mmCIF file of C-alpha atoms and ligand atoms in Angstrom:
data_model
loop_
_atom_site.group_PDB
_atom_site.id
_atom_site.type_symbol
_atom_site.label_atom_id
_atom_site.label_comp_id
_atom_site.label_asym_id
_atom_site.label_seq_id
_atom_site.Cartn_x
_atom_site.Cartn_y
_atom_site.Cartn_z
ATOM 1 C CA UNK A 30 1.151 -13.204 13.209
ATOM 2 C CA UNK A 31 -0.272 -9.847 12.312
ATOM 3 C CA UNK A 32 -3.691 -11.082 13.316
ATOM 4 C CA UNK A 33 -2.426 -11.283 16.884
ATOM 5 C CA UNK A 34 -1.063 -7.762 16.658
ATOM 6 C CA UNK A 35 -4.360 -6.049 16.047
ATOM 7 C CA UNK A 36 -7.431 -6.863 18.055
ATOM 8 C CA UNK A 37 -10.527 -5.170 16.693
ATOM 9 C CA UNK A 38 -12.452 -3.301 19.400
ATOM 10 C CA UNK A 39 -14.969 -1.991 16.941
ATOM 11 C CA UNK A 40 -14.772 -1.735 13.195
ATOM 12 C CA UNK A 41 -12.162 0.981 12.932
ATOM 13 C CA UNK A 42 -10.194 0.912 16.182
ATOM 14 C CA UNK A 43 -7.282 -1.372 17.040
ATOM 15 C CA UNK A 44 -5.512 -2.175 20.243
ATOM 16 C CA UNK A 45 -1.864 -3.098 20.220
ATOM 17 C CA UNK A 46 -1.105 -6.138 22.283
ATOM 18 C CA UNK A 47 2.616 -6.529 21.788
ATOM 19 C CA UNK A 48 3.956 -3.091 21.026
ATOM 20 C CA UNK A 49 7.383 -3.730 22.486
ATOM 21 C CA UNK A 50 7.436 -7.438 21.830
ATOM 22 C CA UNK A 51 10.073 -8.865 19.557
ATOM 23 C CA UNK A 52 8.679 -8.941 16.033
ATOM 24 C CA UNK A 53 11.305 -11.319 14.657
ATOM 25 C CA UNK A 54 8.942 -14.263 14.273
ATOM 26 C CA UNK A 55 6.332 -12.268 12.392
ATOM 27 C CA UNK A 56 8.915 -10.709 10.124
ATOM 28 C CA UNK A 57 10.452 -14.135 9.436
ATOM 29 C CA UNK A 58 6.992 -15.441 8.541
ATOM 30 C CA UNK A 59 6.421 -12.539 6.156
ATOM 31 C CA UNK A 60 9.851 -12.772 4.544
ATOM 32 C CA UNK A 61 9.337 -16.524 4.044
ATOM 33 C CA UNK A 62 6.658 -15.608 1.493
ATOM 34 C CA UNK A 63 9.511 -14.653 -0.835
ATOM 35 C CA UNK A 64 11.534 -17.188 -2.813
ATOM 36 C CA UNK A 65 13.985 -17.215 -5.681
ATOM 37 C CA UNK A 66 13.634 -19.673 -8.558
ATOM 38 C CA UNK A 67 15.784 -22.773 -8.194
ATOM 39 C CA UNK A 68 16.215 -23.170 -11.946
ATOM 40 C CA UNK A 69 18.239 -20.664 -13.927
ATOM 41 C CA UNK A 70 15.877 -19.219 -16.526
ATOM 42 C CA UNK A 71 16.309 -16.751 -19.363
ATOM 43 C CA UNK A 72 14.299 -14.061 -17.562
ATOM 44 C CA UNK A 73 15.060 -13.255 -13.931
ATOM 45 C CA UNK A 74 12.210 -13.045 -11.459
ATOM 46 C CA UNK A 75 11.528 -13.266 -7.764
ATOM 47 C CA UNK A 76 8.683 -15.357 -6.380
ATOM 48 C CA UNK A 77 6.134 -14.661 -3.642
ATOM 49 C CA UNK A 78 3.357 -16.717 -2.069
ATOM 50 C CA UNK A 79 0.211 -14.771 -1.241
ATOM 51 C CA UNK A 80 -3.506 -15.591 -1.311
ATOM 52 C CA UNK A 81 -2.749 -19.160 -2.408
ATOM 53 C CA UNK A 82 -0.948 -18.021 -5.543
ATOM 54 C CA UNK A 83 2.635 -18.085 -6.709
ATOM 55 C CA UNK A 84 3.375 -14.548 -7.867
ATOM 56 C CA UNK A 85 6.356 -13.954 -10.144
ATOM 57 C CA UNK A 86 7.789 -10.466 -10.099
ATOM 58 C CA UNK A 87 10.351 -9.229 -12.575
ATOM 59 C CA UNK A 88 12.516 -6.528 -11.122
ATOM 60 C CA UNK A 89 14.610 -3.925 -12.900
ATOM 61 C CA UNK A 90 17.824 -2.409 -11.625
ATOM 62 C CA UNK A 91 17.597 1.216 -12.610
ATOM 63 C CA UNK A 92 15.242 2.908 -10.138
ATOM 64 C CA UNK A 93 13.560 2.826 -6.710
ATOM 65 C CA UNK A 94 10.376 1.296 -8.029
ATOM 66 C CA UNK A 95 12.219 -1.526 -9.704
ATOM 67 C CA UNK A 96 12.513 -3.826 -6.695
ATOM 68 C CA UNK A 97 10.024 -5.129 -4.152
ATOM 69 C CA UNK A 98 10.545 -3.300 -0.838
ATOM 70 C CA UNK A 99 9.859 -4.894 2.571
ATOM 71 C CA UNK A 100 6.958 -2.486 3.186
ATOM 72 C CA UNK A 101 5.183 -4.045 0.220
ATOM 73 C CA UNK A 102 5.487 -7.507 1.797
ATOM 74 C CA UNK A 103 4.128 -6.170 5.085
ATOM 75 C CA UNK A 104 1.122 -4.655 3.318
ATOM 76 C CA UNK A 105 0.467 -7.788 1.224
ATOM 77 C CA UNK A 106 0.580 -9.970 4.321
ATOM 78 C CA UNK A 107 -1.769 -7.639 6.137
ATOM 79 C CA UNK A 108 -4.259 -7.658 3.255
ATOM 80 C CA UNK A 109 -4.165 -11.453 3.124
ATOM 81 C CA UNK A 110 -4.507 -12.021 6.867
ATOM 82 C CA UNK A 111 -7.136 -9.287 7.371
ATOM 83 C CA UNK A 112 -9.270 -10.031 4.342
ATOM 84 C CA UNK A 113 -12.445 -10.150 6.463
ATOM 85 C CA UNK A 114 -11.917 -6.790 8.203
ATOM 86 C CA UNK A 115 -10.615 -5.082 5.083
ATOM 87 C CA UNK A 116 -12.691 -6.862 2.479
ATOM 88 C CA UNK A 117 -11.333 -6.195 -1.016
ATOM 89 C CA UNK A 118 -14.043 -7.991 -2.998
ATOM 90 C CA UNK A 119 -15.475 -5.637 -5.649
ATOM 91 C CA UNK A 120 -13.871 -2.639 -3.900
ATOM 92 C CA UNK A 121 -12.384 0.233 -5.882
ATOM 93 C CA UNK A 122 -8.715 0.358 -5.001
ATOM 94 C CA UNK A 123 -5.878 2.570 -6.173
ATOM 95 C CA UNK A 124 -2.230 1.970 -5.369
ATOM 96 C CA UNK A 125 0.173 4.882 -5.587
ATOM 97 C CA UNK A 126 3.899 4.308 -6.150
ATOM 98 C CA UNK A 127 3.088 0.706 -7.078
ATOM 99 C CA UNK A 128 6.638 -0.078 -8.276
ATOM 100 C CA UNK A 129 6.765 -3.707 -9.393
ATOM 101 C CA UNK A 130 3.059 -4.161 -8.637
ATOM 102 C CA UNK A 131 3.084 -6.841 -5.901
ATOM 103 C CA UNK A 132 0.587 -5.050 -3.629
ATOM 104 C CA UNK A 133 -1.786 -4.347 -6.528
ATOM 105 C CA UNK A 134 -1.551 -7.986 -7.620
ATOM 106 C CA UNK A 135 -2.428 -9.239 -4.121
ATOM 107 C CA UNK A 136 -5.363 -6.802 -3.863
ATOM 108 C CA UNK A 137 -6.586 -8.015 -7.269
ATOM 109 C CA UNK A 138 -6.271 -11.663 -6.256
ATOM 110 C CA UNK A 139 -8.386 -10.766 -3.218
ATOM 111 C CA UNK A 140 -11.136 -9.567 -5.554
ATOM 112 C CA UNK A 141 -10.589 -5.805 -5.774
ATOM 113 C CA UNK A 142 -11.028 -3.576 -8.813
ATOM 114 C CA UNK A 143 -7.487 -2.168 -8.845
ATOM 115 C CA UNK A 144 -5.775 0.762 -10.511
ATOM 116 C CA UNK A 145 -1.997 0.475 -10.109
ATOM 117 C CA UNK A 146 -0.146 3.747 -10.617
ATOM 118 C CA UNK A 147 3.402 5.029 -10.777
ATOM 119 C CA UNK A 148 5.743 7.262 -12.790
ATOM 120 C CA UNK A 149 5.700 6.779 -16.587
ATOM 121 C CA UNK A 150 9.094 5.035 -16.697
ATOM 122 C CA UNK A 151 7.850 2.316 -14.327
ATOM 123 C CA UNK A 152 4.682 1.456 -16.193
ATOM 124 C CA UNK A 153 6.137 -1.078 -18.697
ATOM 125 C CA UNK A 154 7.481 -3.419 -16.024
ATOM 126 C CA UNK A 155 4.461 -2.767 -13.790
ATOM 127 C CA UNK A 156 2.050 -3.730 -16.591
ATOM 128 C CA UNK A 157 4.130 -6.813 -17.398
ATOM 129 C CA UNK A 158 4.065 -8.083 -13.794
ATOM 130 C CA UNK A 159 0.397 -7.287 -13.345
ATOM 131 C CA UNK A 160 -0.688 -9.013 -16.564
ATOM 132 C CA UNK A 161 1.476 -12.054 -15.906
ATOM 133 C CA UNK A 162 0.075 -12.598 -12.417
ATOM 134 C CA UNK A 163 -3.581 -11.654 -12.747
ATOM 135 C CA UNK A 164 -4.791 -12.865 -16.163
ATOM 136 C CA UNK A 165 -7.467 -15.546 -15.684
ATOM 137 C CA UNK A 166 -6.892 -15.407 -11.913
ATOM 138 C CA UNK A 167 -8.799 -12.301 -10.858
ATOM 139 C CA UNK A 168 -12.413 -11.246 -10.797
ATOM 140 C CA UNK A 169 -11.495 -7.805 -12.140
ATOM 141 C CA UNK A 170 -8.530 -7.227 -14.417
ATOM 142 C CA UNK A 171 -6.377 -4.467 -12.865
ATOM 143 C CA UNK A 172 -5.635 -1.234 -14.712
ATOM 144 C CA UNK A 173 -2.208 0.369 -14.915
ATOM 145 C CA UNK A 174 -2.142 4.144 -15.122
ATOM 146 C CA UNK A 175 0.404 6.943 -14.857
ATOM 147 C CA UNK A 176 0.162 8.987 -11.700
ATOM 148 C CA UNK A 177 3.040 11.337 -10.964
ATOM 149 C CA UNK A 178 2.270 12.790 -7.558
ATOM 150 C CA UNK A 179 0.688 16.218 -7.734
ATOM 151 C CA UNK A 180 0.751 16.300 -11.545
ATOM 152 C CA UNK A 181 -2.398 16.812 -13.661
ATOM 153 C CA UNK A 182 -4.584 15.280 -10.955
ATOM 154 C CA UNK A 183 -7.702 17.162 -12.028
ATOM 155 C CA UNK A 184 -7.314 16.021 -15.639
ATOM 156 C CA UNK A 185 -6.345 12.390 -15.032
ATOM 157 C CA UNK A 186 -8.201 11.689 -11.785
ATOM 158 C CA UNK A 187 -11.084 14.216 -11.625
ATOM 159 C CA UNK A 188 -12.440 14.469 -8.093
ATOM 160 C CA UNK A 189 -16.002 13.983 -9.368
ATOM 161 C CA UNK A 190 -15.183 10.495 -10.670
ATOM 162 C CA UNK A 191 -12.828 9.376 -7.890
ATOM 163 C CA UNK A 192 -14.650 6.696 -5.988
ATOM 164 C CA UNK A 193 -11.948 4.773 -4.169
ATOM 165 C CA UNK A 194 -12.779 2.547 -1.212
ATOM 166 C CA UNK A 195 -9.082 2.053 -0.532
ATOM 167 C CA UNK A 196 -5.809 3.789 -1.306
ATOM 168 C CA UNK A 197 -2.804 1.493 -0.863
ATOM 169 C CA UNK A 198 0.748 2.783 -0.456
ATOM 170 C CA UNK A 199 3.993 1.010 0.480
ATOM 171 C CA UNK A 200 7.236 2.867 1.113
ATOM 172 C CA UNK A 201 6.291 6.054 -0.706
ATOM 173 C CA UNK A 202 7.945 8.425 1.802
ATOM 174 C CA UNK A 203 11.704 8.747 1.607
ATOM 175 C CA UNK A 204 14.275 11.341 0.589
ATOM 176 C CA UNK A 205 12.541 12.528 -2.582
ATOM 177 C CA UNK A 206 11.533 16.123 -3.299
ATOM 178 C CA UNK A 207 7.828 15.397 -3.853
ATOM 179 C CA UNK A 208 6.549 14.959 -0.290
ATOM 180 C CA UNK A 209 4.128 17.889 -0.520
ATOM 181 C CA UNK A 210 2.894 16.580 -3.887
ATOM 182 C CA UNK A 211 2.444 13.165 -2.318
ATOM 183 C CA UNK A 212 0.287 14.647 0.423
ATOM 184 C CA UNK A 213 -1.750 16.566 -2.171
ATOM 185 C CA UNK A 214 -2.238 13.295 -4.057
ATOM 186 C CA UNK A 215 -3.484 11.400 -0.981
ATOM 187 C CA UNK A 216 -5.874 14.276 -0.344
ATOM 188 C CA UNK A 217 -7.048 14.518 -3.952
ATOM 189 C CA UNK A 218 -7.793 10.795 -4.277
ATOM 190 C CA UNK A 219 -9.621 10.338 -0.995
ATOM 191 C CA UNK A 220 -13.170 11.021 0.054
ATOM 192 C CA UNK A 221 -14.438 10.801 3.630
ATOM 193 C CA UNK A 222 -15.275 7.117 3.125
ATOM 194 C CA UNK A 223 -11.908 6.169 1.625
ATOM 195 C CA UNK A 224 -9.564 4.073 3.763
ATOM 196 C CA UNK A 225 -5.844 4.537 3.271
ATOM 197 C CA UNK A 226 -3.638 1.556 4.139
ATOM 198 C CA UNK A 227 -0.074 2.758 4.191
ATOM 199 C CA UNK A 228 3.105 0.832 5.070
ATOM 200 C CA UNK A 229 5.733 3.353 6.073
ATOM 201 C CA UNK A 230 9.463 2.747 6.430
ATOM 202 C CA UNK A 231 11.170 5.218 8.756
ATOM 203 C CA UNK A 232 14.686 6.176 7.714
ATOM 204 C CA UNK A 233 15.224 9.852 8.483
ATOM 205 C CA UNK A 234 13.748 12.717 10.530
ATOM 206 C CA UNK A 235 12.074 13.925 7.313
ATOM 207 C CA UNK A 236 9.660 11.007 7.526
ATOM 208 C CA UNK A 237 8.433 11.998 11.000
ATOM 209 C CA UNK A 238 7.720 15.473 9.680
ATOM 210 C CA UNK A 239 5.698 14.011 6.828
ATOM 211 C CA UNK A 240 3.612 11.998 9.294
ATOM 212 C CA UNK A 241 2.915 15.213 11.239
ATOM 213 C CA UNK A 242 1.836 16.999 8.057
ATOM 214 C CA UNK A 243 -0.285 14.008 7.081
ATOM 215 C CA UNK A 244 -2.064 14.124 10.450
ATOM 216 C CA UNK A 245 -3.256 17.657 9.717
ATOM 217 C CA UNK A 246 -5.485 16.279 6.939
ATOM 218 C CA UNK A 247 -6.143 12.688 7.978
ATOM 219 C CA UNK A 248 -7.084 10.756 11.101
ATOM 220 C CA UNK A 249 -4.159 8.395 11.393
ATOM 221 C CA UNK A 250 -4.156 5.117 13.259
ATOM 222 C CA UNK A 251 -1.119 2.885 13.686
ATOM 223 C CA UNK A 252 -2.403 -0.647 13.163
ATOM 224 C CA UNK A 253 0.851 -2.534 13.335
ATOM 225 C CA UNK A 254 4.529 -1.966 13.966
ATOM 226 C CA UNK A 255 7.683 -3.850 12.988
ATOM 227 C CA UNK A 256 10.532 -2.301 14.971
ATOM 228 C CA UNK A 257 13.152 -4.635 13.516
ATOM 229 C CA UNK A 258 12.382 -3.240 10.054
ATOM 230 C CA UNK A 259 11.507 0.307 11.152
ATOM 231 C CA UNK A 260 8.181 -0.145 9.415
ATOM 232 C CA UNK A 261 4.767 0.913 10.642
ATOM 233 C CA UNK A 262 1.456 0.111 9.096
ATOM 234 C CA UNK A 263 -1.108 2.878 9.200
ATOM 235 C CA UNK A 264 -4.781 3.185 8.491
ATOM 236 C CA UNK A 265 -5.994 6.680 7.715
ATOM 237 C CA UNK A 266 -9.179 8.455 6.765
ATOM 238 C CA UNK A 267 -9.795 12.013 5.742
ATOM 239 C CA UNK A 268 -10.673 14.313 8.617
ATOM 240 C CA UNK A 269 -14.341 15.165 8.514
ATOM 241 C CA UNK A 270 -15.114 18.677 7.336
ATOM 242 C CA UNK A 271 -16.938 21.005 9.755
ATOM 243 C CA UNK A 272 -19.975 20.922 7.463
ATOM 244 C CA UNK A 273 -20.239 17.143 7.633
ATOM 245 C CA UNK A 274 -19.623 17.172 11.395
ATOM 246 C CA UNK A 275 -22.581 19.519 11.751
ATOM 247 C CA UNK A 276 -24.737 17.260 9.558
ATOM 248 C CA UNK A 277 -23.980 14.196 11.747
HETATM 249 C C1 SAM B 312 10.618 2.764 -2.545
HETATM 250 S S1 SAM B 312 9.672 2.499 -3.982
HETATM 251 C C2 SAM B 312 8.328 1.493 -3.388
HETATM 252 C C3 SAM B 312 7.741 0.657 -4.472
HETATM 253 C C4 SAM B 312 6.656 -0.314 -4.016
HETATM 254 N N1 SAM B 312 5.523 0.399 -3.436
HETATM 255 C C5 SAM B 312 7.218 -1.296 -2.997
HETATM 256 O O1 SAM B 312 7.021 -1.070 -1.789
HETATM 257 O O2 SAM B 312 7.847 -2.260 -3.407
HETATM 258 C C6 SAM B 312 8.858 4.105 -4.200
HETATM 259 C C7 SAM B 312 7.883 4.145 -5.367
HETATM 260 O O3 SAM B 312 7.360 5.471 -5.462
HETATM 261 C C8 SAM B 312 7.400 5.883 -6.821
HETATM 262 N N2 SAM B 312 7.538 7.345 -6.908
HETATM 263 C C9 SAM B 312 8.574 8.108 -6.484
HETATM 264 N N3 SAM B 312 8.358 9.402 -6.753
HETATM 265 C C10 SAM B 312 7.156 9.457 -7.368
HETATM 266 C C11 SAM B 312 6.384 10.531 -7.892
HETATM 267 N N4 SAM B 312 6.818 11.791 -7.854
HETATM 268 N N5 SAM B 312 5.189 10.238 -8.447
HETATM 269 C C12 SAM B 312 4.753 8.967 -8.488
HETATM 270 N N6 SAM B 312 5.428 7.894 -8.014
HETATM 271 C C13 SAM B 312 6.633 8.141 -7.469
HETATM 272 C C14 SAM B 312 8.635 5.198 -7.366
HETATM 273 O O4 SAM B 312 8.627 5.120 -8.786
HETATM 274 C C15 SAM B 312 8.539 3.848 -6.694
HETATM 275 O O5 SAM B 312 7.756 2.941 -7.400
#
């Protein structure tokens, strides 16, 4: 279980206990949270079990954000099994590249005040999944909002009103041309107190380069690793400015 992967030493530091150990059992446990309906219905959906709820996700077939990616399952499982350390209750949370919305739904079911974001063409299906799975089940009804990385950030997410405790991201780094814009977006949305929880699937060399760039702006900590899926789970926080270092 992920809980055996990360042993808290103090609030923000983690020690890996089974770095090279076979992760098959954990991955099997996570993947078992997914099921397909046994009855043929008029609308197609995929089911997931998280936080004691059955979550029904409708997927589309026309774009990257239209299916649930394994990184999303890893992040959902982590949020569920680490709900004490990363308490979501009443926290302000934004998910970028939310896709079908599973991660945002799980964060909402855990009590967070969530804003789920993605490209405009994804928002219809995202809103549908979020409404279907959170109405009457969540303390705070999640919002769905357009956020195209690097675009109109000052207008749509003014720094002065950004107050996010957490930024969630699953599988947002791959062969797309907006990696610099993605980095700008992480930077724009985060304050020094914001925690980024980011599930990252490694496919190409490009991804390693992004991690290096990311480390220039953020303190990055690997909190879990799934070698069989080439997925790592990271926690990150903005590097402290010199001014705030001097203050402390
Ligand atoms: C591989 S999918 C991951 C979806 C979801 N997080 C998951 O893990 O199931 C990548 C997501 O990033 C979004 N995305 C890609 N480029 C984007 C951009 N320039 N601005 C905002 N979102 C973008 C896609 O629409 C998609 O939802």
